[in-house]
mmCIF file of C-alpha atoms in Angstrom:
data_model
loop_
_atom_site.group_PDB
_atom_site.id
_atom_site.type_symbol
_atom_site.label_atom_id
_atom_site.label_comp_id
_atom_site.label_asym_id
_atom_site.label_seq_id
_atom_site.Cartn_x
_atom_site.Cartn_y
_atom_site.Cartn_z
ATOM 1 C CA GLY A 1 83.497 107.725 90.463
ATOM 2 C CA PHE A 2 83.792 107.618 94.242
ATOM 3 C CA ARG A 3 81.663 104.448 94.512
ATOM 4 C CA ARG A 4 83.907 102.749 91.980
ATOM 5 C CA VAL A 5 87.075 103.476 93.937
ATOM 6 C CA CYS A 6 85.411 102.338 97.182
ATOM 7 C CA GLU A 7 84.689 99.017 95.508
ATOM 8 C CA ALA A 8 88.249 98.749 94.189
ATOM 9 C CA VAL A 9 90.172 99.925 97.271
ATOM 10 C CA THR A 10 89.264 98.791 100.795
ATOM 11 C CA THR A 11 89.881 100.800 103.973
ATOM 12 C CA THR A 12 92.649 98.361 104.898
ATOM 13 C CA ALA A 13 94.427 98.975 101.599
ATOM 14 C CA LEU A 14 94.083 102.746 101.966
ATOM 15 C CA LEU A 15 95.583 102.776 105.484
ATOM 16 C CA LEU A 16 98.459 100.558 104.357
ATOM 17 C CA ILE A 17 99.168 102.808 101.389
ATOM 18 C CA LEU A 18 99.046 106.017 103.473
ATOM 19 C CA ALA A 19 101.576 104.575 105.940
ATOM 20 C CA SER A 20 103.724 103.569 102.992
ATOM 21 C CA THR A 21 103.703 107.050 101.422
ATOM 22 C CA VAL A 22 105.033 108.778 104.544
ATOM 23 C CA THR A 23 107.733 106.132 104.976
ATOM 24 C CA HIS A 24 108.704 106.381 101.303
ATOM 25 C CA ALA A 25 109.182 110.154 101.327
ATOM 26 C CA GLY A 26 111.275 109.808 104.486
ATOM 27 C CA TRP A 27 113.780 107.298 103.125
ATOM 28 C CA ASN A 28 114.127 109.304 99.919
ATOM 29 C CA LEU A 29 115.131 112.343 101.984
ATOM 30 C CA LEU A 30 117.765 110.239 103.757
ATOM 31 C CA SER A 31 119.098 108.985 100.413
ATOM 32 C CA LYS A 32 119.303 112.489 98.944
ATOM 33 C CA GLN A 33 121.221 113.750 101.985
ATOM 34 C CA GLU A 34 123.813 110.957 101.750
ATOM 35 C CA ARG A 35 125.769 111.747 98.538
ATOM 36 C CA PRO A 36 123.303 109.744 96.396
ATOM 37 C CA SER A 37 124.715 106.672 94.682
ATOM 38 C CA ALA A 38 123.611 103.243 93.560
ATOM 39 C CA ALA A 39 126.112 101.918 96.119
ATOM 40 C CA PHE A 40 124.223 103.610 98.973
ATOM 41 C CA MET A 41 120.978 102.138 97.635
ATOM 42 C CA LEU A 42 122.613 98.690 97.468
ATOM 43 C CA VAL A 43 123.782 98.823 101.092
ATOM 44 C CA ALA A 44 120.445 100.249 102.258
ATOM 45 C CA ASN A 45 118.439 97.600 100.402
ATOM 46 C CA THR A 46 120.625 94.771 101.701
ATOM 47 C CA LEU A 47 120.535 95.962 105.323
ATOM 48 C CA GLY A 48 116.799 96.553 105.109
ATOM 49 C CA MET A 49 116.215 92.924 104.215
ATOM 50 C CA VAL A 50 116.934 92.099 107.876
ATOM 51 C CA LEU A 51 113.403 93.366 108.525
ATOM 52 C CA LEU A 52 112.011 90.546 106.382
ATOM 53 C CA ALA A 53 114.346 87.767 107.543
ATOM 54 C CA PRO A 54 111.898 86.383 110.159
ATOM 55 C CA ALA A 55 109.539 85.481 107.302
ATOM 56 C CA LEU A 56 112.103 82.931 106.131
ATOM 57 C CA VAL A 57 112.242 81.347 109.590
ATOM 58 C CA PHE A 58 108.477 81.019 109.996
ATOM 59 C CA TYR A 59 107.328 80.417 106.417
ATOM 60 C CA GLY A 60 110.471 79.354 104.528
ATOM 61 C CA SER A 61 109.160 75.834 103.891
ATOM 62 C CA ALA A 62 106.522 77.321 101.565
ATOM 63 C CA LEU A 63 109.248 78.358 99.102
ATOM 64 C CA ARG A 64 109.430 74.766 97.825
ATOM 65 C CA SER A 65 105.880 75.150 96.510
ATOM 66 C CA PHE A 66 106.464 78.439 94.679
ATOM 67 C CA PRO A 67 105.661 77.991 90.950
ATOM 68 C CA LEU A 68 108.582 78.272 88.520
ATOM 69 C CA SER A 69 106.911 81.264 86.873
ATOM 70 C CA VAL A 70 107.084 83.179 90.170
ATOM 71 C CA TRP A 71 110.816 82.519 90.497
ATOM 72 C CA LEU A 72 111.307 83.899 86.981
ATOM 73 C CA LEU A 73 109.257 86.974 87.879
ATOM 74 C CA VAL A 74 111.422 87.470 90.979
ATOM 75 C CA GLY A 75 114.400 87.763 88.642
ATOM 76 C CA VAL A 76 112.604 90.252 86.398
ATOM 77 C CA THR A 77 111.409 92.433 89.271
ATOM 78 C CA GLY A 78 114.973 92.547 90.609
ATOM 79 C CA VAL A 79 116.113 94.004 87.284
ATOM 80 C CA CYS A 80 113.303 96.582 87.394
ATOM 81 C CA GLN A 81 114.107 97.509 91.000
ATOM 82 C CA SER A 82 117.806 97.927 90.224
ATOM 83 C CA ILE A 83 116.906 100.210 87.294
ATOM 84 C CA TYR A 84 114.706 102.208 89.658
ATOM 85 C CA PHE A 85 117.366 102.567 92.372
ATOM 86 C CA SER A 86 120.144 103.414 89.898
ATOM 87 C CA GLY A 87 117.984 105.989 88.130
ATOM 88 C CA LEU A 88 116.798 107.550 91.376
ATOM 89 C CA ALA A 89 120.307 107.815 92.829
ATOM 90 C CA GLY A 90 121.542 109.470 89.644
ATOM 91 C CA ALA A 91 118.601 111.876 89.548
ATOM 92 C CA TYR A 92 119.267 112.923 93.148
ATOM 93 C CA ARG A 93 122.987 113.271 92.488
ATOM 94 C CA TRP A 94 122.496 115.617 89.539
ATOM 95 C CA GLY A 95 119.261 117.426 90.425
ATOM 96 C CA ASP A 96 116.704 118.463 93.027
ATOM 97 C CA MET A 97 114.625 116.011 95.032
ATOM 98 C CA SER A 98 111.636 118.343 94.633
ATOM 99 C CA VAL A 99 111.779 117.714 90.855
ATOM 100 C CA ALA A 100 113.104 114.151 90.615
ATOM 101 C CA TYR A 101 110.882 112.666 93.329
ATOM 102 C CA PRO A 102 107.532 113.794 91.841
ATOM 103 C CA LEU A 103 108.629 112.676 88.363
ATOM 104 C CA ALA A 104 109.776 109.253 89.535
ATOM 105 C CA ARG A 105 106.545 108.803 91.505
ATOM 106 C CA ALA A 106 103.900 110.159 89.131
ATOM 107 C CA VAL A 107 104.986 109.032 85.677
ATOM 108 C CA PRO A 108 104.525 105.308 86.552
ATOM 109 C CA VAL A 109 100.788 105.944 87.001
ATOM 110 C CA VAL A 110 100.529 106.897 83.345
ATOM 111 C CA LEU A 111 102.822 104.052 82.255
ATOM 112 C CA VAL A 112 100.957 101.367 84.248
ATOM 113 C CA ALA A 113 97.611 102.697 83.027
ATOM 114 C CA ALA A 114 98.858 102.696 79.427
ATOM 115 C CA VAL A 115 99.915 99.051 79.747
ATOM 116 C CA SER A 116 96.574 98.163 81.370
ATOM 117 C CA LEU A 117 94.736 99.839 78.482
ATOM 118 C CA ALA A 118 96.922 98.016 75.967
ATOM 119 C CA LEU A 119 96.043 94.722 77.680
ATOM 120 C CA GLY A 120 92.351 95.385 77.139
ATOM 121 C CA GLN A 121 91.344 96.624 80.596
ATOM 122 C CA ARG A 122 89.555 99.653 79.115
ATOM 123 C CA ASP A 123 86.510 99.211 81.333
ATOM 124 C CA GLN A 124 88.688 100.029 84.364
ATOM 125 C CA PHE A 125 89.255 103.639 83.245
ATOM 126 C CA THR A 126 86.772 106.503 82.958
ATOM 127 C CA LEU A 127 87.095 109.857 81.202
ATOM 128 C CA GLN A 128 87.827 111.351 84.618
ATOM 129 C CA ALA A 129 90.767 108.990 85.100
ATOM 130 C CA LEU A 130 92.102 109.809 81.641
ATOM 131 C CA ALA A 131 91.770 113.538 82.391
ATOM 132 C CA GLY A 132 93.714 112.955 85.596
ATOM 133 C CA MET A 133 96.502 111.274 83.649
ATOM 134 C CA ALA A 134 96.621 114.288 81.319
ATOM 135 C CA LEU A 135 97.070 116.552 84.365
ATOM 136 C CA VAL A 136 99.906 114.341 85.584
ATOM 137 C CA VAL A 137 101.659 114.747 82.233
ATOM 138 C CA ALA A 138 101.050 118.528 82.258
ATOM 139 C CA GLY A 139 102.398 118.804 85.796
ATOM 140 C CA SER A 140 105.453 116.769 84.840
ATOM 141 C CA LEU A 141 106.195 119.211 82.022
ATOM 142 C CA LEU A 142 105.993 122.179 84.415
ATOM 143 C CA LEU A 143 108.229 120.732 87.142
ATOM 144 C CA PRO A 144 111.652 121.483 85.609
ATOM 145 C CA ARG A 145 110.757 125.038 84.514
ATOM 146 C CA GLN A 146 112.010 128.033 86.486
ATOM 147 C CA ARG A 147 109.608 130.661 85.136
ATOM 148 C CA PHE A 148 106.282 130.810 83.329
ATOM 149 C CA GLY A 149 106.296 132.328 79.848
ATOM 150 C CA VAL A 150 109.970 131.652 79.258
ATOM 151 C CA PHE A 151 110.702 128.371 77.492
ATOM 152 C CA ARG A 152 114.265 127.184 77.888
ATOM 153 C CA ALA A 153 115.312 123.874 76.389
ATOM 154 C CA ARG A 154 117.972 123.421 79.063
ATOM 155 C CA ASP A 155 115.232 123.191 81.721
ATOM 156 C CA TYR A 156 114.222 119.892 80.110
ATOM 157 C CA VAL A 157 117.452 118.594 78.620
ATOM 158 C CA GLN A 158 118.965 117.592 81.943
ATOM 159 C CA LEU A 159 120.583 114.368 83.047
ATOM 160 C CA SER A 160 118.625 114.404 86.318
ATOM 161 C CA THR A 161 115.296 114.538 84.460
ATOM 162 C CA ALA A 162 116.265 111.638 82.187
ATOM 163 C CA LEU A 163 117.380 109.571 85.183
ATOM 164 C CA ALA A 164 114.144 110.339 87.064
ATOM 165 C CA LEU A 165 112.196 109.066 84.039
ATOM 166 C CA LEU A 166 114.393 105.941 84.023
ATOM 167 C CA ALA A 167 113.475 105.417 87.686
ATOM 168 C CA ALA A 168 109.813 105.843 86.744
ATOM 169 C CA LEU A 169 110.155 103.170 84.065
ATOM 170 C CA GLY A 170 111.628 100.804 86.644
ATOM 171 C CA THR A 171 108.756 101.543 89.041
ATOM 172 C CA ALA A 172 106.131 100.804 86.400
ATOM 173 C CA GLY A 173 107.933 97.573 85.553
ATOM 174 C CA TYR A 174 108.176 96.177 89.063
ATOM 175 C CA SER A 175 104.614 97.269 89.909
ATOM 176 C CA LEU A 176 103.198 95.217 87.034
ATOM 177 C CA VAL A 177 105.513 92.239 87.630
ATOM 178 C CA ASP A 178 104.824 92.130 91.369
ATOM 179 C CA ASP A 179 101.074 92.327 90.888
ATOM 180 C CA HIS A 180 101.194 89.380 88.478
ATOM 181 C CA ALA A 181 103.513 87.329 90.712
ATOM 182 C CA LEU A 182 101.428 87.876 93.846
ATOM 183 C CA ARG A 183 98.238 86.938 92.004
ATOM 184 C CA LEU A 184 99.897 83.688 90.912
ATOM 185 C CA LEU A 185 100.907 82.967 94.512
ATOM 186 C CA ARG A 186 97.470 83.733 95.928
ATOM 187 C CA GLU A 187 95.806 81.508 93.321
ATOM 188 C CA SER A 188 98.213 78.583 93.809
ATOM 189 C CA SER A 189 96.447 75.602 95.392
ATOM 190 C CA SER A 190 99.717 74.064 96.614
ATOM 191 C CA LEU A 191 100.514 76.955 98.972
ATOM 192 C CA LYS A 192 98.981 76.616 102.439
ATOM 193 C CA VAL A 193 100.105 79.915 104.003
ATOM 194 C CA GLY A 194 98.176 83.186 104.260
ATOM 195 C CA VAL A 195 98.336 86.295 102.082
ATOM 196 C CA VAL A 196 100.575 88.253 104.468
ATOM 197 C CA ALA A 197 103.058 85.365 104.763
ATOM 198 C CA LEU A 198 103.206 84.980 100.975
ATOM 199 C CA THR A 199 103.743 88.713 100.586
ATOM 200 C CA LEU A 200 106.571 88.822 103.127
ATOM 201 C CA LEU A 201 108.309 85.859 101.486
ATOM 202 C CA TYR A 202 107.963 87.431 98.055
ATOM 203 C CA ALA A 203 109.238 90.799 99.331
ATOM 204 C CA LEU A 204 112.294 89.057 100.802
ATOM 205 C CA LEU A 205 113.012 87.253 97.527
ATOM 206 C CA GLU A 206 112.559 90.522 95.663
ATOM 207 C CA GLY A 207 115.045 92.218 97.990
ATOM 208 C CA VAL A 208 117.630 89.484 97.388
ATOM 209 C CA SER A 209 117.110 89.663 93.618
ATOM 210 C CA THR A 210 117.413 93.455 93.687
ATOM 211 C CA SER A 211 120.663 93.373 95.668
ATOM 212 C CA LEU A 212 122.154 90.814 93.269
ATOM 213 C CA TRP A 213 121.320 92.832 90.154
ATOM 214 C CA LEU A 214 122.162 96.176 91.771
ATOM 215 C CA GLY A 215 125.404 94.691 93.079
ATOM 216 C CA CYS A 216 126.381 93.758 89.524
ATOM 217 C CA ALA A 217 125.652 97.322 88.383
ATOM 218 C CA VAL A 218 127.712 98.804 91.235
ATOM 219 C CA LEU A 219 130.699 96.504 90.703
ATOM 220 C CA ALA A 220 130.695 97.247 86.966
ATOM 221 C CA ARG A 221 131.416 100.979 87.478
ATOM 222 C CA ARG A 222 134.578 102.385 89.046
ATOM 223 C CA GLU A 223 132.885 105.419 90.632
ATOM 224 C CA GLU A 224 130.232 103.205 92.203
ATOM 225 C CA ARG A 225 132.877 100.838 93.576
ATOM 226 C CA ALA A 226 134.546 103.857 95.194
ATOM 227 C CA ALA A 227 131.173 104.994 96.548
ATOM 228 C CA LEU A 228 130.583 101.509 97.979
ATOM 229 C CA ARG A 229 133.902 101.609 99.850
ATOM 230 C CA ARG A 230 133.006 105.067 101.183
ATOM 231 C CA VAL A 231 129.567 103.948 102.395
ATOM 232 C CA LEU A 232 130.971 100.847 104.112
ATOM 233 C CA ARG A 233 133.674 102.869 105.920
ATOM 234 C CA GLN A 234 131.077 105.151 107.522
ATOM 235 C CA PRO A 235 128.588 104.299 110.310
ATOM 236 C CA LEU A 236 125.758 102.257 108.806
ATOM 237 C CA GLY A 237 122.956 103.932 110.772
ATOM 238 C CA ARG A 238 121.633 106.018 107.879
ATOM 239 C CA PRO A 239 121.750 103.279 105.224
ATOM 240 C CA TRP A 240 120.098 100.875 107.659
ATOM 241 C CA LEU A 241 117.351 103.406 108.411
ATOM 242 C CA ALA A 242 116.872 104.058 104.682
ATOM 243 C CA GLY A 243 116.764 100.305 104.038
ATOM 244 C CA LEU A 244 114.191 99.875 106.769
ATOM 245 C CA GLY A 245 112.090 102.535 105.034
ATOM 246 C CA ILE A 246 112.559 100.932 101.605
ATOM 247 C CA HIS A 247 111.323 97.516 102.689
ATOM 248 C CA LEU A 248 108.653 98.679 105.106
ATOM 249 C CA ALA A 249 107.177 101.098 102.554
ATOM 250 C CA TYR A 250 107.031 98.588 99.724
ATOM 251 C CA THR A 251 105.992 95.600 101.828
ATOM 252 C CA LEU A 252 102.984 97.636 102.983
ATOM 253 C CA VAL A 253 102.159 98.265 99.313
ATOM 254 C CA LEU A 254 102.521 94.584 98.404
ATOM 255 C CA VAL A 255 100.102 93.642 101.178
ATOM 256 C CA ALA A 256 97.723 96.384 100.003
ATOM 257 C CA MET A 257 97.684 94.837 96.513
ATOM 258 C CA ALA A 258 95.766 91.916 97.996
ATOM 259 C CA TYR A 259 92.893 94.257 98.881
ATOM 260 C CA VAL A 260 92.319 95.963 95.506
ATOM 261 C CA THR A 261 90.875 94.870 92.171
ATOM 262 C CA ASN A 262 93.163 97.021 89.992
ATOM 263 C CA VAL A 263 96.862 97.621 90.714
ATOM 264 C CA SER A 264 96.635 101.046 89.031
ATOM 265 C CA TYR A 265 94.670 102.295 92.043
ATOM 266 C CA VAL A 266 97.479 101.223 94.386
ATOM 267 C CA VAL A 267 100.069 103.006 92.255
ATOM 268 C CA ALA A 268 97.822 106.096 92.170
ATOM 269 C CA PHE A 269 97.143 106.338 95.906
ATOM 270 C CA ARG A 270 100.845 105.939 96.651
ATOM 271 C CA GLN A 271 101.432 109.245 94.906
ATOM 272 C CA LEU A 272 100.033 111.098 97.911
ATOM 273 C CA SER A 273 103.685 111.198 98.907
ATOM 274 C CA ILE A 274 104.424 113.563 95.993
ATOM 275 C CA PRO A 275 103.563 116.822 97.802
ATOM 276 C CA VAL A 276 105.270 115.449 100.926
ATOM 277 C CA GLY A 277 108.467 114.618 99.035
ATOM 278 C CA ALA A 278 108.493 117.947 97.182
ATOM 279 C CA ALA A 279 107.931 119.843 100.440
ATOM 280 C CA LEU A 280 110.808 117.967 102.105
ATOM 281 C CA GLY A 281 113.084 118.902 99.206
ATOM 282 C CA VAL A 282 112.237 122.589 99.598
ATOM 283 C CA ALA A 283 112.034 122.773 103.408
ATOM 284 C CA ALA A 284 114.735 120.319 104.511
ATOM 285 C CA LEU A 285 117.205 120.644 101.625
ATOM 286 C CA GLY A 286 116.712 124.315 100.741
ATOM 287 C CA GLU A 287 115.809 123.632 97.097
ATOM 288 C CA PRO A 288 114.210 126.498 95.123
ATOM 289 C CA ALA A 289 110.413 126.715 95.127
ATOM 290 C CA HIS A 290 109.837 128.083 91.614
ATOM 291 C CA ARG A 291 106.200 128.810 90.781
ATOM 292 C CA PRO A 292 106.059 126.346 87.857
ATOM 293 C CA LYS A 293 107.385 123.647 90.203
ATOM 294 C CA LEU A 294 104.683 124.356 92.810
ATOM 295 C CA VAL A 295 101.931 124.452 90.175
ATOM 296 C CA GLY A 296 103.312 121.285 88.588
ATOM 297 C CA VAL A 297 103.238 119.401 91.900
ATOM 298 C CA ALA A 298 99.670 120.628 92.519
ATOM 299 C CA LEU A 299 98.535 119.522 89.035
ATOM 300 C CA MET A 300 100.116 116.106 89.504
ATOM 301 C CA PHE A 301 98.454 115.682 92.886
ATOM 302 C CA VAL A 302 95.010 116.698 91.567
ATOM 303 C CA GLY A 303 95.502 114.491 88.524
ATOM 304 C CA LEU A 304 96.344 111.503 90.680
ATOM 305 C CA VAL A 305 93.291 112.089 92.866
ATOM 306 C CA LEU A 306 91.179 112.095 89.691
ATOM 307 C CA VAL A 307 92.811 108.857 88.569
ATOM 308 C CA ALA A 308 92.269 107.242 91.957
ATOM 309 C CA THR A 309 88.602 108.251 92.155
ATOM 310 C CA GLY A 310 87.844 107.855 88.450
#
């Protein structure tokens, strides 16, 4: 229970994750307001990498000692990140942030936990944690509904919902890949730099990989090429601010991973941004606050607390 999570998550990790959640909800609001597109995400991600550039100046020599397996994982995580950004942009373009954001944030908890269970880490999960995951699933099923007692297939058969789930799949993928890559780096005897330096270098490489893969996806589609031209013609203040949020939020999470014993707890605590993101969608964007949506967000939040403390 509570003692278990205290052993798995340090105060440092918790503070890092809380700062990350607020930042994450903020850049998602910016992205939703800016005619969401993979092109906007590409520009934001690329501009945001400026934040991490100093790591290359101070610690770049350590890259020569990175194991080959880590370089391969950098490529894989870039694919997962590009899937996440493309799915999220599409979900915001076709639907409400107050539905897409909670789905894209919460579903990875269940996916990462399922993979952890499949890999034999059953001792890491209690009945309470499993009950919490069930609440997350139940809340996810309520989110798209407009009214209780009236089942309408069209509430679920929506492009925005499918794209939010695609974003969730990407999140689960890069969470698992990044955890493995950072463990390899921390355990490498040939690397003589600290945990924070390794994390910043890895985050920079991940950003480059993401922009390369996402750039390919953008250039492959005519509407995204048009969106890219539109974004580049406008002032870059908003994409730069969103990019700053993207890299700051996730770099904080990557550092936090060094202070936990199970990456599932990091993914779970990050979901504290779910009620924040849903509230921003309703308050700042004027999205409808249907009762099933509010109950769904509450169930997901409670479920994630159970997972995190289970």
